[in-house]
Amino acid sequence: MTKKIFVGILISLFFTGVSNAQTGMPIPCGPTPTENQMRVQEMESYAFVHFSLNTYTDQSWGFGNEDVNLFNPQKSDCRQWARICKESGMKGIIITAKHHCGFCLWPSKYTEYSVKNAPWKNGKGDMVREMADACKEYGLKFGVYLSPWDRNSKDYGKPEYITYFRNQLTELLTNYGEVFEIWFDGANGGDGYYGGANETRKIDAKTYYDWKNTYALIHKLQPKCVIWNDGGDRGDLRWVGTEEGNVGETNWSLLNATGDVSWNMLHFGLETGNKWVMAEVNTSIRPEWFYHPNEDSKVKTVPQLMDLYYNSIGRNGTMLLNFPIMPNGLIHPTDEKNGIEFAIAVKESFAVNLALNKNAKASNVRGKSVKFAASMALDGNKNTYWATDDNTKTASLTIDLGNPTIFNRFLAQEYIRLGQRVKAFKVEALVDGNWKELAKATTIGYKRILRFPAVKATQVRFSITDSKCCPVILNIGIYDAPVFLNAPSVERNQNGEVTITTNDIGPIFYYTLDGSTPTAKSNRYSGAFPFDGKVEIKAISYDPSTGKNSPVTTEKFDISKKSWKIVGATEGNSIEAIDGNPSTAWHQKGDGKTLVDLVIDLGGKYNVSGFKYLPDQSKWSSGIITTYEFYVSDDNMNWKIADQGEFSNIKNNPLMQIRKFRPLQGRYIKLRALKNTYGDIVAGYAEVDVITL
Ligand code: FUL
């Protein structure tokens, strides 16, 4: 052998060695998910059911002194809940075993405040058992919500409560079979009944529950259970900072294991985080979590649920969708219908992957190995992936669709068992011989779905423009999904002018004023129209090109606000509190020392039987009232109290608050803010309205 040949062999051995190294799988990039997290991530969607004494008192949070005798669902049927959830595409159900009021849906040994003292099934019922059994029957996973805050317990706030809390946790994690997720609500501490003390108790949610040992107990009793915790040590899943049903478009499944977590970290994750803490998007199919009859016309529609799908699962999150239970113990037929139609819409949208097994070319393939070829992202196999060489952080994959193909969705998945990597990417299509950019985005993670107007193209180019480590792409999907029209919004301003609008492009509107369901034969909307006084307006969007219409919007308006006046306002644009426009708000600081009252002259005498309060809808808004009193007066001097209470979950869910009371006659109303979410002296109002007889 000549020296030259020998050196040649050495060189080629060296390079073979290098390329062999590259044909091995990429090493993990930062933190990776546990098997338990993987399992839940792959479930994608699961349900909450909210049921408790609140269901009978029309409240969001119970104070802890509500009568157990109220709990008597005549038709309760957990099998109905399980069937509906299953048909709505849910893979599991988490039941509110104990909400903040402390009432237990199972006959806990450790409290009298439970189903065992309720008339339901003569105190022999166990709703948690029925739920666990129904889940088993319907092939669903079973999970438990156990509120750490307990407004009934006399021990809440004291060390003894932790023993009580862990005893209850042990009951739930021992007696009902496998639990896939435990949910510890972050709302913690404040005023409550507390065994009759009726006082305010504050705790430090980070330290009070000794989460380390509480977690150890969970891991011992239920090794496959994931922990959702908003109040203390980092669990397996995180809250996304809102109950509206979306996570950030940039969504890293990472946080730091210790230290404070900001709103941005909750919503977008933390690229540099050292622990895998995936995002769970929790929201309700109705505005509120518990059942309220006045929300029967506010159930999320199929287009709204599809938005939720794209803004949660389509953004690397899981979707936790709540179904409230009615006082009779069943899910409302509208919730059932919309839930099931939603599942059908999801199925239709992703029925045919137009990229499946299509020819594809990658700009770089790890070690040039077939094991990591572009085709591995198009083979529908969840164990194979396209990967690039270690030092390649930008790469593209071009898919040949064969024929000109129409599509409007692009889906990408990373092989997250090796960590989350991609920081930015774009999608282009070859349309009539020219490359056209369809969408640009940031993170991918477990799953990312992009929506864009339909396009007809022969090739699609997916380019990763930035990545933490070499990209590892599990799956690509291209779909032609049906498009659903959104229900329009109907608003009425202070002058009594009604407007109907939508974000969709192109539809026309039809409406009715007599409570009947609008069709393409009803009144056609041709611009703002006057309608003063009480009315129920129903409206639809209609697309003349397809003949399809949106779900129906129903808005009820009470007496005219034309002659309303805010009394004594000295600052800001007070009219914004009563202008009928939910996106404007008035904030009053009054004398700068205490919260001041809002007094409105209704311009005439009415039988006032309720009021509505919408807090400022902008993010980080100040002046969100949490505790209030409401008065009515004839003369703006002698006031009769009509109602008082709390707007319970208003910080996380800043919805229109509706309160009804025994009617009182008067010309003036007064909303007195006693506390707000920031504990300062600003009272803010996006809208205030009355309900009259
Ligand atoms: C919130 C609670 O305060 C609500 O009542 C509801 O249970 C929701 C899921 O979490 O923080």
Tab-separated table of C-alpha atoms and ligand atoms in Angstrom, residues 48 50 60-61 99-100 145 183 185-187 243 282 289-290 649 652, ligand 1:
chain	number	residue	atom	x	y	z
A	48	PHE	CA	-63.966	20.031	32.337
A	50	HIS	CA	-68.341	22.323	36.520
A	60	SER	CA	-69.539	31.804	40.065
A	61	TRP	CA	-67.943	31.209	43.462
A	99	HIS	CA	-64.839	24.049	44.088
A	100	HIS	CA	-63.894	27.081	46.208
A	145	TYR	CA	-60.283	19.375	40.084
A	183	TRP	CA	-56.146	20.469	38.791
A	185	ASP	CA	-57.017	26.208	40.962
A	186	GLY	CA	-54.956	29.325	41.580
A	187	ALA	CA	-57.753	31.375	43.184
A	243	GLU	CA	-59.632	31.987	30.252
A	282	ASN	CA	-58.766	26.229	29.602
A	289	TRP	CA	-67.766	28.013	34.203
A	290	PHE	CA	-70.948	27.109	36.077
A	649	ASN	CA	-63.961	35.354	38.842
A	652	ASN	CA	-59.451	36.000	35.028
B	1	FUL	C1	-60.846	29.646	37.898
B	1	FUL	C2	-61.918	29.471	38.972
B	1	FUL	O1	-61.894	30.519	39.884
B	1	FUL	C3	-63.198	29.329	38.208
B	1	FUL	O2	-64.314	29.347	39.031
B	1	FUL	C4	-63.102	28.046	37.412
B	1	FUL	O3	-63.143	26.927	38.262
B	1	FUL	C5	-61.846	28.042	36.546
B	1	FUL	C6	-61.588	26.738	35.875
B	1	FUL	O4	-60.714	28.391	37.267
B	1	FUL	O5	-59.671	30.139	38.311
